XYZ file of C-alpha atoms in Angstrom:
490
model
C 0.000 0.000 0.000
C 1.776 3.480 -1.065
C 1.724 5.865 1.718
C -0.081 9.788 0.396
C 1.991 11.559 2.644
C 5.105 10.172 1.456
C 7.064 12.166 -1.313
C 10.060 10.794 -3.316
C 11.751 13.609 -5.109
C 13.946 13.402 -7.399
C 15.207 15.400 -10.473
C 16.349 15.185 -14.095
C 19.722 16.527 -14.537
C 22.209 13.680 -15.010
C 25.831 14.999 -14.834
C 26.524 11.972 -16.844
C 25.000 12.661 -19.651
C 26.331 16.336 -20.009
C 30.156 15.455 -21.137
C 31.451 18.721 -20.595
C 30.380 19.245 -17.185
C 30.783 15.934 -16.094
C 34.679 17.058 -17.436
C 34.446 20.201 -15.591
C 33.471 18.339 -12.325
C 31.572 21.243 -10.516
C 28.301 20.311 -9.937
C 25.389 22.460 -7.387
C 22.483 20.522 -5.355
C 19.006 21.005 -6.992
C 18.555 24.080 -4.838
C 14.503 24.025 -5.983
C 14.224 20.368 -5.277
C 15.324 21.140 -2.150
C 12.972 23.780 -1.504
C 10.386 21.972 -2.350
C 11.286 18.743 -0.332
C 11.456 21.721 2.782
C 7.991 22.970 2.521
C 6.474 19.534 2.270
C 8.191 18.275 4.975
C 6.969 21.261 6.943
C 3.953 21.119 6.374
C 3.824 17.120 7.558
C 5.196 15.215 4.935
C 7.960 12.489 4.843
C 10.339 13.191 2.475
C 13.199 11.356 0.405
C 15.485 12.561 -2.329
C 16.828 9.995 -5.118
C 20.003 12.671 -6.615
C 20.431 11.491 -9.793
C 23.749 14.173 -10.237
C 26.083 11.416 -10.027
C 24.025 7.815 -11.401
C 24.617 6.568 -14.488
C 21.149 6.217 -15.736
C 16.782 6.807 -14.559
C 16.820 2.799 -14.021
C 18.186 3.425 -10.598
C 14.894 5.079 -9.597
C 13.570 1.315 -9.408
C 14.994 0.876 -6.415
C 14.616 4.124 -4.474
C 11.170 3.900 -5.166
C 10.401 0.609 -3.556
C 12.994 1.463 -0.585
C 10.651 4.567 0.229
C 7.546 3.243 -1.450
C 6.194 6.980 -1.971
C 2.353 7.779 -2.998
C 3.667 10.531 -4.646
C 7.120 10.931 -7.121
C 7.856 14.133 -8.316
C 10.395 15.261 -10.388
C 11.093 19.043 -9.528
C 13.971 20.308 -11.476
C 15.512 23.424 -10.559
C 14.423 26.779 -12.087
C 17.713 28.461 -10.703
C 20.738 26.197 -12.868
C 20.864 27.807 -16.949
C 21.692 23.993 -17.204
C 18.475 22.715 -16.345
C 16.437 25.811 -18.206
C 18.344 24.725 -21.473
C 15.975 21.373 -21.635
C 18.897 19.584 -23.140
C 17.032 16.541 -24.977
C 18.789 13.652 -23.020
C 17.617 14.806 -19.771
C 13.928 14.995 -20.931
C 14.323 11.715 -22.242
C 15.411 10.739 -18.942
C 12.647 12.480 -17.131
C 10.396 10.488 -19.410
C 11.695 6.915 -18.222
C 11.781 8.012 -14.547
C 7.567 8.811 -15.128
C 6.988 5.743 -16.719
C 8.996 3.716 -13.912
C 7.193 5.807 -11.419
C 4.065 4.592 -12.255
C 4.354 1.297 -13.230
C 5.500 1.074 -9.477
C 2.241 2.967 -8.547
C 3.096 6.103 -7.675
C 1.257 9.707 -8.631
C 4.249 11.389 -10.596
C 3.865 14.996 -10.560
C 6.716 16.831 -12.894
C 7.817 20.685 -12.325
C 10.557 21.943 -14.709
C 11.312 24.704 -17.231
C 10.665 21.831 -19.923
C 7.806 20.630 -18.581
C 5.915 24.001 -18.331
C 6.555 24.857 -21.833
C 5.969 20.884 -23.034
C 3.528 19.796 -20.411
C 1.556 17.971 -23.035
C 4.513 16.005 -24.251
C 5.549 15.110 -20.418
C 1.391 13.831 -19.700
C 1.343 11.797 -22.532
C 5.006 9.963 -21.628
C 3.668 8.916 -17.909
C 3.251 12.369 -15.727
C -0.291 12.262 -13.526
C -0.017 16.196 -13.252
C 2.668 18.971 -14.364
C 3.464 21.915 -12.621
C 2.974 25.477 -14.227
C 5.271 27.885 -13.162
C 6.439 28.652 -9.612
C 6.198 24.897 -7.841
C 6.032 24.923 -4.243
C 2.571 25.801 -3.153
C 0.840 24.382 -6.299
C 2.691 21.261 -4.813
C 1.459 21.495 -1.803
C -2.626 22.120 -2.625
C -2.267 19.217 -5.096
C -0.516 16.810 -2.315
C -3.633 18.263 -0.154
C -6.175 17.365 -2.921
C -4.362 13.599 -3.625
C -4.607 13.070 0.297
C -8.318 13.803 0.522
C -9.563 11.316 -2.737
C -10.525 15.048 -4.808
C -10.652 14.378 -8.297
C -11.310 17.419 -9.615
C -8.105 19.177 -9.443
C -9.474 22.737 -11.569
C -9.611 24.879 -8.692
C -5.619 24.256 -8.173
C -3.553 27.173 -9.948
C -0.185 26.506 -11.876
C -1.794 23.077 -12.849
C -1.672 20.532 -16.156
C -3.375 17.282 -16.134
C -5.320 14.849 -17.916
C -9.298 15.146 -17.942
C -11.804 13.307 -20.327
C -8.588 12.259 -22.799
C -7.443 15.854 -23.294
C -4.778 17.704 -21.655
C -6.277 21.078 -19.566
C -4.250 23.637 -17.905
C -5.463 25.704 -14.938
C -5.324 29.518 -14.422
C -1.567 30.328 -13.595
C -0.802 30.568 -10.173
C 0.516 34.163 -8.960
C 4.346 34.135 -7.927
C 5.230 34.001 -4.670
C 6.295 37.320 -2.975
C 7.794 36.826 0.699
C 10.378 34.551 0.238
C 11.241 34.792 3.565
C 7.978 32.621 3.878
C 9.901 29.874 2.654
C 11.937 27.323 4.773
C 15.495 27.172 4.352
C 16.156 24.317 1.635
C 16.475 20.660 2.771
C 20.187 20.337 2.799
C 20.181 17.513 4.789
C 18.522 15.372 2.367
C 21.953 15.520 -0.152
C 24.708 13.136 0.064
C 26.865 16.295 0.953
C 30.100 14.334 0.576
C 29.962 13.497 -3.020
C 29.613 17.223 -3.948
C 32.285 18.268 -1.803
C 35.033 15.376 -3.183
C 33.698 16.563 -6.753
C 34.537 19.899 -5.787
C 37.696 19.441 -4.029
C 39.131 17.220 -6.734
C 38.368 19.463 -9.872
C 38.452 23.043 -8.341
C 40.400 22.645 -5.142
C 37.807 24.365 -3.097
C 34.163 23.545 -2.052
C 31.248 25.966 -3.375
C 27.578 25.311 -2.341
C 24.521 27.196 -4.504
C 22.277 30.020 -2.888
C 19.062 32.180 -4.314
C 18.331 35.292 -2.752
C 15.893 36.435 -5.142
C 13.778 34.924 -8.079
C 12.371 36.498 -11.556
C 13.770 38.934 -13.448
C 12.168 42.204 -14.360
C 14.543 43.022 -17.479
C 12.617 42.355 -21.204
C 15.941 40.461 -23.013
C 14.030 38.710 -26.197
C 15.513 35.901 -26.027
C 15.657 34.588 -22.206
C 12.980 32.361 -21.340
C 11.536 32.763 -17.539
C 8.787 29.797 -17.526
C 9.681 29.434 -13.535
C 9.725 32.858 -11.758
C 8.583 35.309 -14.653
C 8.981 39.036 -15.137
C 8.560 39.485 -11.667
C 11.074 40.032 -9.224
C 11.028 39.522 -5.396
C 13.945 39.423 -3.122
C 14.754 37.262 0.354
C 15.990 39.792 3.012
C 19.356 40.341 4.182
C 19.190 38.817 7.483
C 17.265 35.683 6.044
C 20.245 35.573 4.198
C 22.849 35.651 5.717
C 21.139 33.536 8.712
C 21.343 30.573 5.436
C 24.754 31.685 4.987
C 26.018 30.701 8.924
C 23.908 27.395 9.094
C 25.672 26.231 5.601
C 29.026 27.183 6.724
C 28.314 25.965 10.067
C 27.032 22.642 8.876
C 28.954 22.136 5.496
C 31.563 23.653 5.907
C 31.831 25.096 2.656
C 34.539 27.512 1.409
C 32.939 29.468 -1.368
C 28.946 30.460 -2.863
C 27.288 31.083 -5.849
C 24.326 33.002 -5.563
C 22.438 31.446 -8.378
C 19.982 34.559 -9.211
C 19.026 35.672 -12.549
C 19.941 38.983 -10.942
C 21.771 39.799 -7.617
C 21.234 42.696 -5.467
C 19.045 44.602 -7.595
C 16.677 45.710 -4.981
C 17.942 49.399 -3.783
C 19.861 49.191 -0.755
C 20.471 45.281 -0.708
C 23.930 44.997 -1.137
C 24.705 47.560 1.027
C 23.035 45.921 3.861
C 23.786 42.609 3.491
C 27.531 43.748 3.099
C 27.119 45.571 6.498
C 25.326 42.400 7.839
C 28.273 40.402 6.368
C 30.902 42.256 8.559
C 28.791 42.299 11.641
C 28.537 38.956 11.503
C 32.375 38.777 10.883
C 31.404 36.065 7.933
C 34.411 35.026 5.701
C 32.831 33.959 2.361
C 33.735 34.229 -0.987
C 31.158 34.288 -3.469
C 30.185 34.973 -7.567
C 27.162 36.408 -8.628
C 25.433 37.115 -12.003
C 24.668 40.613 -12.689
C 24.004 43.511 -15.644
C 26.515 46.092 -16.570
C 24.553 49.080 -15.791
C 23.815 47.620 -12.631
C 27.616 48.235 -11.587
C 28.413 51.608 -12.298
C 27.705 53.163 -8.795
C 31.286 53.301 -7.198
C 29.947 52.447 -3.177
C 27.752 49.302 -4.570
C 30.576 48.104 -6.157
C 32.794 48.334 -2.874
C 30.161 47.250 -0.956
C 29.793 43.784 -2.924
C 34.066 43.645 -2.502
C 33.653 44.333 0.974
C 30.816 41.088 1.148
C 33.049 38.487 -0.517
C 32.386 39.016 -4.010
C 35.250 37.946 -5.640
C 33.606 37.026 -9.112
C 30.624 38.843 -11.259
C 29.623 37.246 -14.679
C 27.300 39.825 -16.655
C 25.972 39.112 -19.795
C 28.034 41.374 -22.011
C 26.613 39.141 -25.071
C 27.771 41.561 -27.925
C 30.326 43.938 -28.174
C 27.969 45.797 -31.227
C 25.283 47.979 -29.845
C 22.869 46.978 -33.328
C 22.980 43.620 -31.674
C 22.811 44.392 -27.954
C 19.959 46.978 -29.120
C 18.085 44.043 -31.179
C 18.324 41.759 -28.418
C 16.408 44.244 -25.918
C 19.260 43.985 -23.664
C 19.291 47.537 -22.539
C 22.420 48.020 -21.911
C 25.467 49.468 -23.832
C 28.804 48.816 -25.010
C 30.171 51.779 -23.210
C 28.228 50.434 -19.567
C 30.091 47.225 -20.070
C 33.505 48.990 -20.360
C 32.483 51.352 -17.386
C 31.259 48.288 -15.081
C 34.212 46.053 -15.988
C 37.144 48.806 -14.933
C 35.217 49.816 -11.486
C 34.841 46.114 -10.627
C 38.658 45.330 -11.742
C 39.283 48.233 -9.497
C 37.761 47.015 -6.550
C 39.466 43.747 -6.486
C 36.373 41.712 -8.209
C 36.691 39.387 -11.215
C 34.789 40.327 -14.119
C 33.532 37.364 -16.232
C 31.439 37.653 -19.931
C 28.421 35.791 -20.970
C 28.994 35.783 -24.840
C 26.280 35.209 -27.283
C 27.470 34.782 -31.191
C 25.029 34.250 -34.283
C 21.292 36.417 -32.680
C 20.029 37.100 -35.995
C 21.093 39.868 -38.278
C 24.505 39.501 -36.699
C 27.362 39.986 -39.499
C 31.270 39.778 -39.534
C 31.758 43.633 -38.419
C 29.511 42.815 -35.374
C 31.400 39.471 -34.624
C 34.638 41.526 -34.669
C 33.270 44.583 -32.295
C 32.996 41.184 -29.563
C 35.930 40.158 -30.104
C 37.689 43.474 -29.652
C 35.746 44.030 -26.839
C 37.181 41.253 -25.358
C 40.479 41.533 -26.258
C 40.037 45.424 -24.854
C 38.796 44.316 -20.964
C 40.302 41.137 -20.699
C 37.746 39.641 -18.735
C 38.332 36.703 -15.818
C 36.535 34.307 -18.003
C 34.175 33.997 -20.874
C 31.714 31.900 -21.259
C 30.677 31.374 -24.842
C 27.762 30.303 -26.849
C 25.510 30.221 -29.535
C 21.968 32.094 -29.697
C 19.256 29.302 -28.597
C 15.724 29.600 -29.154
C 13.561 28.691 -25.771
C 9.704 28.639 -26.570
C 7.910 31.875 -24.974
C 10.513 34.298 -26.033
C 10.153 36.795 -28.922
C 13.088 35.499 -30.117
C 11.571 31.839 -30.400
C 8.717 33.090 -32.736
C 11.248 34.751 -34.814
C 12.480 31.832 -36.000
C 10.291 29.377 -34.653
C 9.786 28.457 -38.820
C 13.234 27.938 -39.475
C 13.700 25.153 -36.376
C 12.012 22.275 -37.877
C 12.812 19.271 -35.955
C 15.864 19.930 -33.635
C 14.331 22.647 -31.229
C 16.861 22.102 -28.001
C 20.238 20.758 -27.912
C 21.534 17.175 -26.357
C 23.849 18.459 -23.799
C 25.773 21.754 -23.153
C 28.670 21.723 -25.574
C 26.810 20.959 -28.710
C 26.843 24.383 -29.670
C 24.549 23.995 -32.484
C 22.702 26.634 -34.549
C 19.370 25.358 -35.146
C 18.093 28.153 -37.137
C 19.438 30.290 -40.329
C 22.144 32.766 -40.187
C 24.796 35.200 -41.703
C 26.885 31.451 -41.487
C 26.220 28.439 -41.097
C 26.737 26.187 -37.502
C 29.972 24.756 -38.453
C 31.216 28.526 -38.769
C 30.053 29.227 -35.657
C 31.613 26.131 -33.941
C 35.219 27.345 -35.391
C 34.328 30.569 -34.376
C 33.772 29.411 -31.128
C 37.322 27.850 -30.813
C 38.961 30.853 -32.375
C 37.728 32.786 -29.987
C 38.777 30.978 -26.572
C 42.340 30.882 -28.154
C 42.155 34.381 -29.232
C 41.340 35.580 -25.545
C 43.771 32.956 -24.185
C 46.390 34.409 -26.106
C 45.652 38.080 -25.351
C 45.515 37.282 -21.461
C 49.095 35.445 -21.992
C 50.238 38.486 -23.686
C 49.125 40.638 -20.836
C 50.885 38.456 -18.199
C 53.967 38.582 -20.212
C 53.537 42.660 -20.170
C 53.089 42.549 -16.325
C 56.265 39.969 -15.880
C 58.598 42.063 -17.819
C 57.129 45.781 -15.741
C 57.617 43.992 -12.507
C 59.857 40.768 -12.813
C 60.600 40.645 -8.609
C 56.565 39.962 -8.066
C 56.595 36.871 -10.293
C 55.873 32.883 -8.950
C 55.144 30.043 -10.331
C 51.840 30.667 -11.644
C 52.479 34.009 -13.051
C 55.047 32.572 -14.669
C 53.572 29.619 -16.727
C 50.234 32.279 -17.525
C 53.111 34.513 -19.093
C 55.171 31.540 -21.035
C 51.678 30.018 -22.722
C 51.914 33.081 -24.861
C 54.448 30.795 -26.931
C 51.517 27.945 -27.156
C 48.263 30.172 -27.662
C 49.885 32.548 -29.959
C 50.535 29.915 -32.690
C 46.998 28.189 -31.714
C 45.044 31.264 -31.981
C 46.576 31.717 -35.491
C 45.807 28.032 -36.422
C 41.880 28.786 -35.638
C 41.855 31.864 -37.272
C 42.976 30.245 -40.372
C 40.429 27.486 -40.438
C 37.684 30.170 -39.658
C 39.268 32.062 -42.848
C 38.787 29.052 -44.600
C 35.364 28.569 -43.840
C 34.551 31.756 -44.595
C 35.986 31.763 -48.169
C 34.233 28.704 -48.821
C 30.627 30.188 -48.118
């Protein structure tokens, strides 16, 4: 007999199956999982997380299910990871054999994801009882509720997608959730803790655990999909915060955060606080964020987020051509990035660039203005990829036409274009490698500069940045060839 007030969650983001970050080693907890598992569990339930981070395969779900023997399996991916908003098409796949197991083991599966909001049809017909529209947590909840009692008319529940007389019906969407506060802190316990800090240790050398302080995002970019959290945005306190903060490094341990927010800080007055709250508290945390440029141009803010433990803020530069940056909707320009990338180099921070090559209309002169850009600033890192169409974007019905079959990629590095461009995807692969050498190259070249200025301040690592100006030089030269090539042969 299954037991309604048991909950098995799980989620569908297999580090397995994405090669390059399996290679890169770094992976977070499902930070909304874990929310979720925390409200339930407040409000009664018994709880159980299968991680699938570090299994080879959904099979394994077999087995957790009939050690817990849950009424209800949900699969409750996170809205905060860009990973898991991606919908690479292996880790649907996978989401689909974990429903079907699910229920052939009698269980109500219940699915909340990015995917699943925008495909809820597709997840219903492949074994889901219900999917989740939206925002998760308190839809979960009234449904759980509902289950319990024997209702089986579920229309009066918001955020809702189910099955009813052979047709799938969605509900009204549910209204996002404002006090965050409201919220308990994130089952933490329920992680195997260990296996993300050897992961961590043996790949980075340090151990880094995942925070949200805020959800939505209020900014119009036409191409960034919010299916989760919206237009909206709402913001944990300070004190809430930092509260998390001392239990985490209490408990775990942990030597560094990433605050996993669409948008840190924006609230007026934030940062400033929860830096002063930071140093009362006489917290020693390092941290990176994701910001905007013109979010960083005020001199004290800046400071203040130095003064906090920021030691890392990736922006999403995108373009360094204002016609692109200006067709996107970005609202920001060149000249902010420039402006926000010297004030946070001179406060000590690391800037890092989101890059975004072939947004239609793009052309060689724009590609070049990026490149320069980067070449210019010399950002900490740069993170590069290719524009991809997520449904409910402007961008998406742009070229919706043009995507015919292949709509999402299979993992992270595929890099494909799926739509038509100034070049085609293979260009835009090469271009891709061209570029990482390029910057490579000109960050060697600076290290050189800086050895030969000061020579007495050199060690080791200096030292070998400076010298792999004799192997990016040549590389960099190599890919620009082949991208030459290409280009001549269009």
């Amino acid at each position: 007999m299954k037991k309604q007030n048991s909950i098995l969650f799980t989620h569908s983001y297999f580090l397995r199956f994405d090669p390059k970050q399996w290679a890169l080693g770094q992976p977070y907890p499902p930070l909304s999982t874990l929310y979720a598992a925390s409200l339930m569990r407040h409000n009664g339930y018994k709880v159980s997380l299968y991680d699938v981070m570090f299994v080879s395969g959904p099979v394994g779900v077999k087995e957790a299910i009939e050690e817990n023997n849950p009424g209800l399996f949900v699969i409750y991916d996170d809205g905060f990871n860009y990973l898991t908003k991606m919908c690479l098409t292996n880790m649907r796949q996978a989401a689909f054999d974990m429903c079907k197991l699910a229920r052939a083991k009698g269980c109500k599966v219940i699915v909340s994801s990015s995917d699943s909001t925008d495909r809820y049809e597709e997840y219903l017909k492949e074994g889901a009882d219900f999917v989740i529209i939206g925002e998760g947590e308190h839809t979960l909840l009234e449904l759980a509720e509902a289950i319990k009692m024997g209702v089986t008319n579920f229309s009066a529940i918001m955020g809702l997608a189910y099955i009813k007389d052979g047709q799938a019906v969605k509900t009204p969407g549910r209204p996002v959730l404002k006090d965050l506060d409201s919220l308990p802190i994130p089952a933490w316990d329920l992680v195997d803790m260990e296996q993300y800090r050897q992961s961590w240790l043996k790949h980075a050398g340090f151990f880094s655990l995942n925070m949200g302080t805020t959800r939505g995002c209020p900014f119009k970019c036409n191409w960034c999909a919010k299916p989760i959290y919206g237009n909206r945005y709402n913001s944990r306190s300070p004190e809430n915060v930092v509260q998390e903060i001392k239990l985490l490094k209490s408990r775990f341990e942990m030597d560094h955060i990433w605050f996993c927010d669409d948008i840190f800080g924006l609230k007026p007055g934030w940062v400033i606080e929860f830096a002063r709250l930071i140093q009362q508290e006489n917290i020693n945390i390092r941290f990176k964020i994701q910001s905007r440029a013109d979010l960083l141009l005020e001199d004290d803010l800046v400071e203040a987020l130095a003064k906090s433990g920021c030691e890392n803020v990736w922006i999403g530069a995108e373009s360094g051509s204002q016609q692109i940056l200006d067709a996107m909707d970005k609202g920001t320009t060149v000249e902010q990035i420039h402006q926000s990338t010297k004030l946070m180099k001179k406060h000590g921070i690391k800037p890092s660039f989101f890059i975004q090559f072939g947004y239609p209309g793009e052309l060689k002169e724009d590609i070049k203005k990026t490149i320069k850009m980067i070449n210019d600033l010399l950002p900490f890192e740069i993170g590069i990829s290719v524009s991809y169409p997520l449904p409910g974007t402007l961008f998406y019905e742009r070229v919706k036409a043009d995507l015919k079959k292949k709509t999402n990629w299979t993992d992270s590095d595929e890099m494909a274009l799926m739509f038509t461009n100034t070049f085609p995807p293979s260009y835009y692969k090469q271009l891709h490698r061209y570029v990482h050498q390029n910057y490579h190259q000109h960050l060697a070249q600076n290290s050189l500069i800086e050895l030969i200025k000061r020579p007495f301040h050199a060690n080791a690592k200096s030292l070998r940045k400076a010298l792999s100006v004799f192997y990016h030089t040549p590389a960099a030269l190599l890919e620009k060839l082949k991208l030459e090539r290409l280009e001549k042969a269009l």
